[in-house]
PDB file of C-alpha atoms and ligand atoms in Angstrom:
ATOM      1  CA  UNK A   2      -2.947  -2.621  27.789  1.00 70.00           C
ATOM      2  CA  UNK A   3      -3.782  -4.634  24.408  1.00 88.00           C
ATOM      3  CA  UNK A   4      -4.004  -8.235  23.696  1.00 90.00           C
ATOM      4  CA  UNK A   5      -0.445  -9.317  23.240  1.00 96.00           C
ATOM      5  CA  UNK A   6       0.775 -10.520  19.791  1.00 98.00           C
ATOM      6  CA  UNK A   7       2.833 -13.456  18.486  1.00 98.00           C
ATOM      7  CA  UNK A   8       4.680 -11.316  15.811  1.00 98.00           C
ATOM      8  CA  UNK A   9       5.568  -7.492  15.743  1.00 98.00           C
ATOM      9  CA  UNK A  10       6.731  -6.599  12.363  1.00 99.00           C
ATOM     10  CA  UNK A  11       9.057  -3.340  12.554  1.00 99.00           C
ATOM     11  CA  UNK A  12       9.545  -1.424   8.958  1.00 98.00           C
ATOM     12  CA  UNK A  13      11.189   1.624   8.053  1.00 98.00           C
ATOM     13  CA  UNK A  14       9.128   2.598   5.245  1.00 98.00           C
ATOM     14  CA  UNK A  15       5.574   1.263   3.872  1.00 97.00           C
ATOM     15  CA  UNK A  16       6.867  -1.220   1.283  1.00 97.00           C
ATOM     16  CA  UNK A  17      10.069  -2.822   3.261  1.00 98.00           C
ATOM     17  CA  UNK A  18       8.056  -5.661   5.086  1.00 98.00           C
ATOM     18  CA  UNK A  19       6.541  -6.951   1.968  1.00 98.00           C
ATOM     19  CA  UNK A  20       9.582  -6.938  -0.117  1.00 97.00           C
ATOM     20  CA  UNK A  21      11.469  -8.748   3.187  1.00 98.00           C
ATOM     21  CA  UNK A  22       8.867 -10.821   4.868  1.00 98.00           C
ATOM     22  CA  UNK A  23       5.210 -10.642   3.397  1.00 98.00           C
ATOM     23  CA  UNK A  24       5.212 -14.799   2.477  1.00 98.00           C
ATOM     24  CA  UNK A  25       6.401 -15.521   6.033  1.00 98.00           C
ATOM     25  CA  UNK A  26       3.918 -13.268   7.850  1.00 98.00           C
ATOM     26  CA  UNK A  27       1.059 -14.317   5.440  1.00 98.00           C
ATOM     27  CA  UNK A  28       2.367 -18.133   6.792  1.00 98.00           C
ATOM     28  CA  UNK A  29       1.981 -16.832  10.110  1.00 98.00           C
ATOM     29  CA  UNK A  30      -0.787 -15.633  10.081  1.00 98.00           C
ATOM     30  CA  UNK A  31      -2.285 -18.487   8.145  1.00 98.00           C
ATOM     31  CA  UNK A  32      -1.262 -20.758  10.924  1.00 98.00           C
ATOM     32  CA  UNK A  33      -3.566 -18.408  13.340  1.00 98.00           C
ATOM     33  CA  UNK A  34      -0.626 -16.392  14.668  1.00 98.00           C
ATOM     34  CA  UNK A  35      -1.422 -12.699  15.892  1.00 98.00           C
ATOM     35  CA  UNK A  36       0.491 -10.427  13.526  1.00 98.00           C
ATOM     36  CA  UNK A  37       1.495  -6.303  13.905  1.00 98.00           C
ATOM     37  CA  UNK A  38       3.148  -4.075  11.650  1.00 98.00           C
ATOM     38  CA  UNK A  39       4.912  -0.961  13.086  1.00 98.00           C
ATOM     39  CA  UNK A  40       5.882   1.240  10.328  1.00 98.00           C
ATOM     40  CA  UNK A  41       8.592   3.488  11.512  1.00 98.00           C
ATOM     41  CA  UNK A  42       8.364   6.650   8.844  1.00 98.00           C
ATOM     42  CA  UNK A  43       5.780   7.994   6.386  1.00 97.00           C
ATOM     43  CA  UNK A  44       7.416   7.749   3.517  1.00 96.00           C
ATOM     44  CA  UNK A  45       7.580  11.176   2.331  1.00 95.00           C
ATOM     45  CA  UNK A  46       9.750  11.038   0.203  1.00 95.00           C
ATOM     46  CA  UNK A  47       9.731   8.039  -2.145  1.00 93.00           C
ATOM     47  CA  UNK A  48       8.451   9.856  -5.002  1.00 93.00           C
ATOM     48  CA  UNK A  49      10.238  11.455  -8.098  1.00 92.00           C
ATOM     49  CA  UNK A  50       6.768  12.505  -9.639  1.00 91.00           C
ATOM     50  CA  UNK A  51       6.542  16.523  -9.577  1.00 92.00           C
ATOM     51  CA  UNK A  52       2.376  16.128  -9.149  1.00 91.00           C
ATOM     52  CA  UNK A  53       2.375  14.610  -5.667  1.00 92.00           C
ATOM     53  CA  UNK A  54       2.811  16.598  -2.675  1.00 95.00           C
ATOM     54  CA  UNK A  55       4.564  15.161   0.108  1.00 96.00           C
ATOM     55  CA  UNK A  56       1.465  14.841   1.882  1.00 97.00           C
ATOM     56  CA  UNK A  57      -0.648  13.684  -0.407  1.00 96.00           C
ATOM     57  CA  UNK A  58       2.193  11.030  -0.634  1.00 96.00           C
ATOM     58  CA  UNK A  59       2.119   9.811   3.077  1.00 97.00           C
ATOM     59  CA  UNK A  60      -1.741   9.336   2.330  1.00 97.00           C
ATOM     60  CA  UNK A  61      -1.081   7.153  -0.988  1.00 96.00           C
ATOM     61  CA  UNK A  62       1.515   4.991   1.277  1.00 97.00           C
ATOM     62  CA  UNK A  63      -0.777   4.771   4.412  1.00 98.00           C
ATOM     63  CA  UNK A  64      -3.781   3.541   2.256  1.00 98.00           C
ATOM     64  CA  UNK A  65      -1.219   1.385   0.282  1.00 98.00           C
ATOM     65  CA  UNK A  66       0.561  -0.120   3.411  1.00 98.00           C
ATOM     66  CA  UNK A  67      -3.086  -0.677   4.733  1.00 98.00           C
ATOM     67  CA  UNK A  68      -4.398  -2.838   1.766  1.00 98.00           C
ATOM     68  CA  UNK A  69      -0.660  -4.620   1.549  1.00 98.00           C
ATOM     69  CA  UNK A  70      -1.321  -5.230   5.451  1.00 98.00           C
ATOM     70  CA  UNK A  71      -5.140  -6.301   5.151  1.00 98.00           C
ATOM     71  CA  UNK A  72      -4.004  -8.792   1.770  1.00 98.00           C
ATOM     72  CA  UNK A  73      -1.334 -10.833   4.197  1.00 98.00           C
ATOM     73  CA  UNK A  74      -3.941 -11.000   7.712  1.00 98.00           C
ATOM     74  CA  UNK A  75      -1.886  -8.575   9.827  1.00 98.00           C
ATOM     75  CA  UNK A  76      -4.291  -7.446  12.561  1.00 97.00           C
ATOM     76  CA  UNK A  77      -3.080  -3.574  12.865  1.00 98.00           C
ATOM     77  CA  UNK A  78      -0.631  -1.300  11.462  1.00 98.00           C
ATOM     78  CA  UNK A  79       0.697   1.571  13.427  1.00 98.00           C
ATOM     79  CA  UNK A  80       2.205   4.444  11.690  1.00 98.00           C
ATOM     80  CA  UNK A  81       4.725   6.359  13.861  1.00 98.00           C
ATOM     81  CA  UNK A  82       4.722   8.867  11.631  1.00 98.00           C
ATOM     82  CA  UNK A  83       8.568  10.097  11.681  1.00 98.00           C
ATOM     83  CA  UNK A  84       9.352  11.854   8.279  1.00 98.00           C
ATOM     84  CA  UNK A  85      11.256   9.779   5.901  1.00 97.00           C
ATOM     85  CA  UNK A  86      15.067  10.016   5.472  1.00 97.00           C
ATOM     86  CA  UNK A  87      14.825  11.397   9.418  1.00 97.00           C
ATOM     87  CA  UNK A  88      15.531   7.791  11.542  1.00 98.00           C
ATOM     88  CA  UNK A  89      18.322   8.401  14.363  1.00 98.00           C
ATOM     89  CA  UNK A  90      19.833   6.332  16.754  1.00 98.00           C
ATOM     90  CA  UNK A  91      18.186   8.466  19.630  1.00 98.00           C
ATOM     91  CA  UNK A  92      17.251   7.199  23.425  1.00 98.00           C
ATOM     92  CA  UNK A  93      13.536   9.051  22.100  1.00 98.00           C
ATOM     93  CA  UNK A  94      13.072   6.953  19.516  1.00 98.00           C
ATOM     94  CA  UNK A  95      14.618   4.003  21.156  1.00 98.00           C
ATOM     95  CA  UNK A  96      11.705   4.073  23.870  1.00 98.00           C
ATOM     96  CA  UNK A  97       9.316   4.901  20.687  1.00 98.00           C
ATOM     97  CA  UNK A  98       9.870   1.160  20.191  1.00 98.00           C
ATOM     98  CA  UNK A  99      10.521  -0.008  23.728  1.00 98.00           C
ATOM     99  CA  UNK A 100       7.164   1.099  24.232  1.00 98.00           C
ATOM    100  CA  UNK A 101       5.456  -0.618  21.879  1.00 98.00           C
ATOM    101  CA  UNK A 102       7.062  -3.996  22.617  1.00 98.00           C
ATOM    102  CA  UNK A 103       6.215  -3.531  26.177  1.00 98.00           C
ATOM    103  CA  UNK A 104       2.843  -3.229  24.869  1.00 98.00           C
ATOM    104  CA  UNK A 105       2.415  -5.815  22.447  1.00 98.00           C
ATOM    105  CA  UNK A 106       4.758  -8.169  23.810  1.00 98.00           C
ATOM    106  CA  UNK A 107       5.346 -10.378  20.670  1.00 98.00           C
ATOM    107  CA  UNK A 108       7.514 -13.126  21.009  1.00 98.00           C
ATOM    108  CA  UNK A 109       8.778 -12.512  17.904  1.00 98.00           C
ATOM    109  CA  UNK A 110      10.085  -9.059  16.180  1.00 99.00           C
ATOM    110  CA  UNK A 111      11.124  -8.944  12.395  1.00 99.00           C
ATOM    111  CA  UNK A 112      12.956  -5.701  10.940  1.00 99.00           C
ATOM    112  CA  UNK A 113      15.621  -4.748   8.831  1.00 98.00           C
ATOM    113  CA  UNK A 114      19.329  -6.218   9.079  1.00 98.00           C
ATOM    114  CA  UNK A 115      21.243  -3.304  10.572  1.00 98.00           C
ATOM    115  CA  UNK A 116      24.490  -4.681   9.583  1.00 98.00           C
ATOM    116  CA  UNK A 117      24.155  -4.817   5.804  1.00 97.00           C
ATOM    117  CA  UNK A 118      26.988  -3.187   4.376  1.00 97.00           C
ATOM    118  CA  UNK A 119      27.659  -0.503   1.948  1.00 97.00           C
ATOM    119  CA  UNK A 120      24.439   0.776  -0.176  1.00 95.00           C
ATOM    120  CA  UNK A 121      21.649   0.332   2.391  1.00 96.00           C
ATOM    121  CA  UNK A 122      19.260   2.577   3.334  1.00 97.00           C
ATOM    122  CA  UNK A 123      20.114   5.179   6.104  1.00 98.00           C
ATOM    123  CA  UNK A 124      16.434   4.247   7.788  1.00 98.00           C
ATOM    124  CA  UNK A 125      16.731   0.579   7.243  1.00 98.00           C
ATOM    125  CA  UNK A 126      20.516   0.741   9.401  1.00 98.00           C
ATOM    126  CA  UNK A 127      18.744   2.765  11.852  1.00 98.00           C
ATOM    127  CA  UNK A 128      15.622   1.022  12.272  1.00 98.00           C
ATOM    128  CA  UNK A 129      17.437  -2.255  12.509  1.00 98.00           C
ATOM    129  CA  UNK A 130      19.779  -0.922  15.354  1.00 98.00           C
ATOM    130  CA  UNK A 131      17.121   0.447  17.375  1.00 98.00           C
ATOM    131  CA  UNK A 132      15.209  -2.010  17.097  1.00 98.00           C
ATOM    132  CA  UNK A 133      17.844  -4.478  18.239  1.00 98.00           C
ATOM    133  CA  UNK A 134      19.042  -2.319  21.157  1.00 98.00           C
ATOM    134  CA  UNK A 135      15.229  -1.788  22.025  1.00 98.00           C
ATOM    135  CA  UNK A 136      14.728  -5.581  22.418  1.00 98.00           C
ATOM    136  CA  UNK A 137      17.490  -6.211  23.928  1.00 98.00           C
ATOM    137  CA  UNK A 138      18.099  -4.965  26.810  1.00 97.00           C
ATOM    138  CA  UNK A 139      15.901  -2.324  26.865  1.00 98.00           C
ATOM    139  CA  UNK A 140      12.794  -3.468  26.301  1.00 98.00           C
ATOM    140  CA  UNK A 141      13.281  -6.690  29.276  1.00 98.00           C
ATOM    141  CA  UNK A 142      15.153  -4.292  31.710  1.00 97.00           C
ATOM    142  CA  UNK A 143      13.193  -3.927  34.882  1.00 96.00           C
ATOM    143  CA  UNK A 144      15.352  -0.379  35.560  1.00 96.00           C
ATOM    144  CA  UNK A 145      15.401   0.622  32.183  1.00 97.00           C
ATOM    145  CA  UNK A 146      12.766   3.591  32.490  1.00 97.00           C
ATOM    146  CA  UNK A 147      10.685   4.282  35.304  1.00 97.00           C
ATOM    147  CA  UNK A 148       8.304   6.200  33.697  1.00 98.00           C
ATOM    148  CA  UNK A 149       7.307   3.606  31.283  1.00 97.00           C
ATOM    149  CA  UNK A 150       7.046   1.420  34.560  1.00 97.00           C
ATOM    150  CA  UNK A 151       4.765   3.846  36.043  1.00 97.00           C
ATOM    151  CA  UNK A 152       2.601   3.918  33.463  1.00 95.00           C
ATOM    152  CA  UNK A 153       1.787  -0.030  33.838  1.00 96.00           C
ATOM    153  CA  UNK A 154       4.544  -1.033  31.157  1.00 97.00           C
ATOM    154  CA  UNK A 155       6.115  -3.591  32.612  1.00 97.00           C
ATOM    155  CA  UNK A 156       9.511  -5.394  31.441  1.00 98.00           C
ATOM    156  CA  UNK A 157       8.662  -7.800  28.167  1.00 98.00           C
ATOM    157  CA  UNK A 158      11.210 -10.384  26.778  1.00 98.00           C
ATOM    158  CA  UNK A 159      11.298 -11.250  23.331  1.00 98.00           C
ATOM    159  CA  UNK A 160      11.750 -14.747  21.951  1.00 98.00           C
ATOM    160  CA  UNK A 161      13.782 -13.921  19.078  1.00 98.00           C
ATOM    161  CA  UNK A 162      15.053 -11.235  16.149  1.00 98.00           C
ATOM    162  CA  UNK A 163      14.015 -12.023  12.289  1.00 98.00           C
ATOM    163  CA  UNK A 164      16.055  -9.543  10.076  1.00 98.00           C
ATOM    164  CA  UNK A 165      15.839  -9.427   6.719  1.00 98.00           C
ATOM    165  CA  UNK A 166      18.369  -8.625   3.739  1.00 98.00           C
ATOM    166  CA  UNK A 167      20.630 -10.181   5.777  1.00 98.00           C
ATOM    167  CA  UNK A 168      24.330 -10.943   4.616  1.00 97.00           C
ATOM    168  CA  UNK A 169      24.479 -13.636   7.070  1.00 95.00           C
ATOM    169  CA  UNK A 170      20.949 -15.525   6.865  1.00 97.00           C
ATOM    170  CA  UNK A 171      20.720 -18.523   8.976  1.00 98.00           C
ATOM    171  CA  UNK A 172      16.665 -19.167   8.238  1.00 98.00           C
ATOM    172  CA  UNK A 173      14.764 -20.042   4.916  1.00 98.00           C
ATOM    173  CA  UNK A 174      10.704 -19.825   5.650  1.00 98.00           C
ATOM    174  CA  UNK A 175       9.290 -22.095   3.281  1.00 98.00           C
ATOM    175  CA  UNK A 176       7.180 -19.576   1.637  1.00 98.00           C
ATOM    176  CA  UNK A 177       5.893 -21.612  -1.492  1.00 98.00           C
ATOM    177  CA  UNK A 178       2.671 -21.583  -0.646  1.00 98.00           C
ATOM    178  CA  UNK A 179       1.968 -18.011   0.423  1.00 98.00           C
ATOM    179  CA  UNK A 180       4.333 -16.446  -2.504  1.00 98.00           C
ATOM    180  CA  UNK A 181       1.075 -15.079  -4.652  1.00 97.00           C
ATOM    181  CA  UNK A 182       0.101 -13.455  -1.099  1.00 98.00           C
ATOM    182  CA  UNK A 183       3.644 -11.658  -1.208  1.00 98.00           C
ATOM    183  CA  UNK A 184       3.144 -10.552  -4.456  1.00 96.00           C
ATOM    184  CA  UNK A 185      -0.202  -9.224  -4.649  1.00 97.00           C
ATOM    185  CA  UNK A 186       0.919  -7.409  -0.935  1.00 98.00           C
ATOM    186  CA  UNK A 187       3.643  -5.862  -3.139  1.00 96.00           C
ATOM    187  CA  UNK A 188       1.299  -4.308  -6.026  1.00 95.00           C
ATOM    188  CA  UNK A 189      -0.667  -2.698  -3.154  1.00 97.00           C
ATOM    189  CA  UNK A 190       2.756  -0.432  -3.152  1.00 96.00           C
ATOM    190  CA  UNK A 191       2.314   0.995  -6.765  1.00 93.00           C
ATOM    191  CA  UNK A 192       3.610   3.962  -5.896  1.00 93.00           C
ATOM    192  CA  UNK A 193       6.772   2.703  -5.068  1.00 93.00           C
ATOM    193  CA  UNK A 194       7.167   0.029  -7.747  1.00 90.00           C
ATOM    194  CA  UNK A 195       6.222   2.503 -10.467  1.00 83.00           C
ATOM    195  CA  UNK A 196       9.371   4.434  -8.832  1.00 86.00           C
ATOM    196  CA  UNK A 197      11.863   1.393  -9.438  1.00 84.00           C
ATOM    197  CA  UNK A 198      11.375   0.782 -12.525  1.00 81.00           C
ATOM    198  CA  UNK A 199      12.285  -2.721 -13.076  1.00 84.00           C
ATOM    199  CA  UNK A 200      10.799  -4.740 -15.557  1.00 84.00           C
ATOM    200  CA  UNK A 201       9.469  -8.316 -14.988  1.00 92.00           C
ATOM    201  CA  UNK A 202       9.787  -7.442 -11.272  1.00 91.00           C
ATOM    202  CA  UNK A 203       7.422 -10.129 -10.073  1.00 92.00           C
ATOM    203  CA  UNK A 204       9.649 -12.473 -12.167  1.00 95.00           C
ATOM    204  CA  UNK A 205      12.669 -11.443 -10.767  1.00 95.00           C
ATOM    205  CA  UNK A 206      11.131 -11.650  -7.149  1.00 96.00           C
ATOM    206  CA  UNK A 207      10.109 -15.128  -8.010  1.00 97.00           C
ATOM    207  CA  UNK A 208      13.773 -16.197  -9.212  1.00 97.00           C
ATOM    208  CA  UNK A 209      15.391 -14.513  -5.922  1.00 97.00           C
ATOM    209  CA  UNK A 210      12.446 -16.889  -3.809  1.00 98.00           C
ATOM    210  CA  UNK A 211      14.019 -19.867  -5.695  1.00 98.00           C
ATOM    211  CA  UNK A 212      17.660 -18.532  -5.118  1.00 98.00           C
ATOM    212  CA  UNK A 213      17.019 -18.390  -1.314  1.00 97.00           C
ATOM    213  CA  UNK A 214      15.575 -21.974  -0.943  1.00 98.00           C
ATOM    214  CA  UNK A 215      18.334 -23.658  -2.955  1.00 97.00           C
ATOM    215  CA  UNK A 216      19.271 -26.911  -0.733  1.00 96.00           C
ATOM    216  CA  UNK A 217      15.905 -26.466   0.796  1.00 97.00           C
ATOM    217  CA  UNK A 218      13.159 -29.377   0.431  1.00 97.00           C
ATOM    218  CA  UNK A 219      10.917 -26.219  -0.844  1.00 98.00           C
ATOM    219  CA  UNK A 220      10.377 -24.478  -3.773  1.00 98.00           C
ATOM    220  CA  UNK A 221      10.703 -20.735  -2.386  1.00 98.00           C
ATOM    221  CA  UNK A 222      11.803 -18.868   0.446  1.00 98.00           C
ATOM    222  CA  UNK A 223      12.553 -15.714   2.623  1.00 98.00           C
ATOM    223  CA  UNK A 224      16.030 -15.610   4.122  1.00 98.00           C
ATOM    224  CA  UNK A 225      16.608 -13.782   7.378  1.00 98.00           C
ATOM    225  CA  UNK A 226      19.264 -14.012   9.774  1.00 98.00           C
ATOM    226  CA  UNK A 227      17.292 -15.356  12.639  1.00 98.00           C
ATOM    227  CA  UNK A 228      19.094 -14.256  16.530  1.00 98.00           C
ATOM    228  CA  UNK A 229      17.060 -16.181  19.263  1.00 98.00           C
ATOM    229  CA  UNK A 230      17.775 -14.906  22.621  1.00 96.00           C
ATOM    230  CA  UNK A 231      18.338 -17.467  24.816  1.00 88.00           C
ATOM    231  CA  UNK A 232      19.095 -15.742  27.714  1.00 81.00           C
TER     232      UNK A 232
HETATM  233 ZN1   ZN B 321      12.754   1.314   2.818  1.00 50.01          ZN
END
């Protein structure tokens, strides 16, 4: 058993968390709160450049996801390790996560939105599903698996669901002061930015901030669509 955490950060690639939620977990864990990242695949495949081999990829993105991690005060980051492009709704992967929320027992668990439609990442609908279904009612069902029971893993409710790229947010974090952390979490990725291609990207990330916290009494935000389980 490990000390429990406040926050358990879910992402289906190194990269996904900071572009989604890096100002709000730097916030958190500015305000002393226990963070973990969980990154679901290795990102194998998120190059276009002929000289890297898959593998030596995964280790680019592992040491990039660590420094991104280490810039915003997240205390671990677990790498699952499933290849990229590979995420299934399956009752193996399912406990993957059920597992680890037994184990951590956040009260909190940010991931992808699941329900964001059209051009969205295969892993990000997957990761978001599972990790809804995991939480709830897996992961606080007493009956749910045995084995995990045996083991010492006992039934864990979470608080409440942060997903991001939502269609339907409902929550702007006030991320004005922790925006610099975002963005210097972000050019820890440079594999993957170099891959996008956009120019003025920090700009642009900046102007989408503003966007979000329009009718806010801050500068900046992160939007999520914010599902507290009250039951
Ligand atoms: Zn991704």
């Amino acid at each position: 058993m490990v000390t429990p955490v406040d926050i358990m950060v879910i992402t289906p690639h190194p990269d996904d968390a900071e572009f989604g939620a890096a100002g709000t977990v730097a916030s958190w864990t500015r305000a002393g709160k226990q963070v973990i990242y969980v990154v679901c695949t290795n990102g194998d495949k998120g190059s276009s450049n002929p000289a890297l081999t898959p593998e030596q990829l995964v280790e680019l993105r592992q040491k990039e996801q660590l420094a991104a991690a280490s810039i915003l005060g997240v205390r671990e980051v677990i790498f699952m390790g499933y290849p990229d492009q590979s995420l299934e709704d399956t009752p193996d992967f399912r406990k993957d996560i059920v597992r680890l929320v037994r184990n951590y027992r956040p009260k909190t668990v940010v991931t992808a939105d699941p329900y964001r439609r059209y051009v969205w990442h295969r892993d990000h609908r997957i990761t978001g599903q599972v990790v809804l279904d995991a939480v709830y009612p897996f992961a606080r069902n007493r009956l749910a698996y045995p084995d995990l029971l045996a083991e010492g893993l006992e039934p864990h409710k979470v608080d409440e669901l942060f997903f991001w790229a939502a269609e339907e947010s409902n929550y702007r974090s006030d991320i004005t002061d922790t925006v610099d952390l975002k963005l210097a979490a972000l050019r820890c990725h440079a594999s993957q930015l170099g891959e996008l291609e956009i120019p003025d990207l920090e700009k642009r990330l900046r102007e989408r901030c503003r966007t979000m916290a329009e009718g806010e009494d801050f500068e900046l935000a992160e939007a999520f669509h914010r599902e507290i389980i009250a039951y």
